[in-house]
Every structure is written in structure tokens, then in C-alpha cells.
Amino acid sequence: MIAENTQTQMRKGILEYCILSIISRGEIYASDIISELKKAELLVVEGTLYPLLTRLKNNGLLSYSWKESTSGPPRKYYQITPEGTEVLERLDITWKELLFAVQISLEGRNI
């Protein structure tokens, strides 16, 4: 139970970071974000993704625009904002620091 809670918390933080990173490459549709996360073996469903996108947008890190689709209704495409880019740059630094710290703390373990 404790391990599951810790895993959930770790995934939530990593997921927001990965979403910002994916969107920073250029505007993208939500289902394409899910596809990119699947490539990284981070399985996410729409019910998880949309609340995260909404929170990131409400925090000023993302914006979106509507674009016509040839295969149905208009689609919402997400873009990273300048503030989102600044946050992502800080998260990149934090990620590198955490990765180093975890690698050091795991030295000597066979995992």
C-alpha cells in the first residue's frame, strides 16, 4: 500500500514534466500526447491527461487553439507558453539533480 502510494506520487510529478516536454516540441493534439507517452511506456488515459492539461493551462504553462479537422469536429491543439518554457527549463535542471542523487543513493544495489 505504501509503495503504491509512493509510485503514484512519483508518476504524477514525472507525468507533468513529460507532458510539458512533449508540448515544448510544438503544438500537439491530446491523442498525440498520449501516443508520445505510450512510446515512453507511460500509459495514460484521457481521464488522466485532460485534468493535467487543464491544470497546466490554468497555471499559465499551456495555451490552446482550435483547428479544423478533416475527420470530424475541430480539435484543440496545445502549445507551451513562455512561462511554461521557463518552468520546463527549471524542471530540466531539477530532473538532472534528482537523477544524479538517485544514482548515487542506489550505488552498490543490484537493481
Short mmCIF file of C-alpha atoms in Angstrom, two decimals:
data_model
loop_
_atom_site.label_atom_id
_atom_site.label_comp_id
_atom_site.label_asym_id
_atom_site.label_seq_id
_atom_site.Cartn_x
_atom_site.Cartn_y
_atom_site.Cartn_z
CA MET A 1 0.00 0.00 0.00
CA ILE A 2 2.75 2.47 0.93
CA ALA A 3 4.77 1.50 -2.16
CA GLU A 4 1.73 2.01 -4.40
CA ASN A 5 1.11 5.49 -2.97
CA THR A 6 4.76 6.43 -3.47
CA GLN A 7 4.68 5.10 -7.04
CA THR A 8 1.54 7.12 -7.78
CA GLN A 9 3.09 10.32 -6.45
CA MET A 10 6.29 9.75 -8.42
CA ARG A 11 4.35 9.13 -11.63
CA LYS A 12 2.21 12.26 -11.21
CA GLY A 13 5.24 14.53 -10.98
CA ILE A 14 7.05 12.82 -13.83
CA LEU A 15 3.93 12.89 -15.98
CA GLU A 16 3.55 16.68 -15.78
CA TYR A 17 7.22 17.08 -16.64
CA CYS A 18 6.92 14.72 -19.63
CA ILE A 19 3.77 16.44 -20.88
CA LEU A 20 5.44 19.86 -20.79
CA SER A 21 8.46 18.41 -22.55
CA ILE A 22 6.35 16.84 -25.32
CA ILE A 23 4.33 20.02 -25.87
CA SER A 24 7.52 22.11 -25.96
CA ARG A 25 8.41 20.43 -29.29
CA GLY A 26 5.46 22.14 -30.99
CA GLU A 27 1.69 22.35 -30.88
CA ILE A 28 0.08 18.98 -30.41
CA TYR A 29 -3.31 17.30 -30.13
CA ALA A 30 -4.18 15.43 -26.91
CA SER A 31 -4.31 11.97 -28.50
CA ASP A 32 -0.84 12.59 -29.94
CA ILE A 33 0.39 13.41 -26.42
CA ILE A 34 -0.98 10.04 -25.27
CA SER A 35 0.82 8.34 -28.19
CA GLU A 36 4.11 10.01 -27.27
CA LEU A 37 3.71 8.97 -23.64
CA LYS A 38 3.00 5.37 -24.76
CA LYS A 39 6.26 5.38 -26.73
CA ALA A 40 7.98 6.18 -23.43
CA GLU A 41 5.98 3.36 -21.79
CA LEU A 42 3.99 5.83 -19.68
CA LEU A 43 0.45 4.56 -20.08
CA VAL A 44 -2.04 7.38 -19.66
CA VAL A 45 -5.75 7.52 -20.40
CA GLU A 46 -7.72 10.60 -21.43
CA GLY A 47 -9.32 10.75 -17.99
CA THR A 48 -5.88 11.34 -16.52
CA LEU A 49 -4.48 13.56 -19.27
CA TYR A 50 -7.24 16.14 -19.60
CA PRO A 51 -7.26 17.22 -15.93
CA LEU A 52 -3.46 17.61 -16.10
CA LEU A 53 -3.70 19.68 -19.28
CA THR A 54 -6.39 21.84 -17.68
CA ARG A 55 -4.29 22.39 -14.56
CA LEU A 56 -1.21 23.28 -16.63
CA LYS A 57 -3.31 25.69 -18.69
CA ASN A 58 -4.89 27.28 -15.60
CA ASN A 59 -1.38 27.77 -14.18
CA GLY A 60 -0.39 29.65 -17.34
CA LEU A 61 2.02 26.99 -18.59
CA LEU A 62 -0.02 25.97 -21.64
CA SER A 63 -2.40 27.57 -24.08
CA TYR A 64 -4.51 26.02 -26.80
CA SER A 65 -6.10 26.84 -30.11
CA TRP A 66 -8.87 25.20 -32.09
CA LYS A 67 -8.10 23.86 -35.56
CA GLU A 68 -10.40 22.38 -38.16
CA SER A 69 -10.11 18.65 -38.70
CA THR A 70 -10.64 16.76 -41.95
CA SER A 71 -12.02 13.81 -39.99
CA GLY A 72 -14.55 15.31 -37.62
CA PRO A 73 -15.08 18.28 -35.34
CA PRO A 74 -12.41 20.93 -34.68
CA ARG A 75 -9.52 19.80 -32.49
CA LYS A 76 -7.85 21.51 -29.56
CA TYR A 77 -4.10 21.87 -30.04
CA TYR A 78 -1.87 22.67 -27.08
CA GLN A 79 1.17 24.96 -27.05
CA ILE A 80 3.63 25.76 -24.28
CA THR A 81 3.64 29.38 -23.11
CA PRO A 82 6.78 31.43 -22.36
CA GLU A 83 6.10 30.84 -18.65
CA GLY A 84 5.74 27.13 -19.37
CA THR A 85 9.10 27.16 -21.13
CA GLU A 86 10.71 28.81 -18.10
CA VAL A 87 9.16 26.22 -15.78
CA LEU A 88 10.30 23.40 -18.08
CA GLU A 89 13.86 24.73 -18.05
CA ARG A 90 13.83 24.74 -14.23
CA LEU A 91 12.35 21.23 -14.22
CA ASP A 92 15.13 20.07 -16.57
CA ILE A 93 17.69 21.23 -14.00
CA THR A 94 15.76 19.64 -11.13
CA TRP A 95 15.44 16.37 -13.06
CA LYS A 96 19.20 16.21 -13.65
CA GLU A 97 19.86 16.92 -9.97
CA LEU A 98 17.38 14.25 -8.85
CA LEU A 99 18.68 11.71 -11.34
CA PHE A 100 22.22 12.23 -10.06
CA ALA A 101 21.09 12.00 -6.42
CA VAL A 102 19.12 8.79 -7.05
CA GLN A 103 22.00 7.21 -8.97
CA ILE A 104 24.40 8.00 -6.12
CA SER A 105 22.00 6.67 -3.48
CA LEU A 106 21.45 3.43 -5.42
CA GLU A 107 25.15 2.68 -5.92
CA GLY A 108 26.03 -0.78 -4.72
CA ARG A 109 22.49 -2.12 -5.10
CA ASN A 110 21.72 -4.70 -7.75
CA ILE A 111 18.59 -3.31 -9.34
#
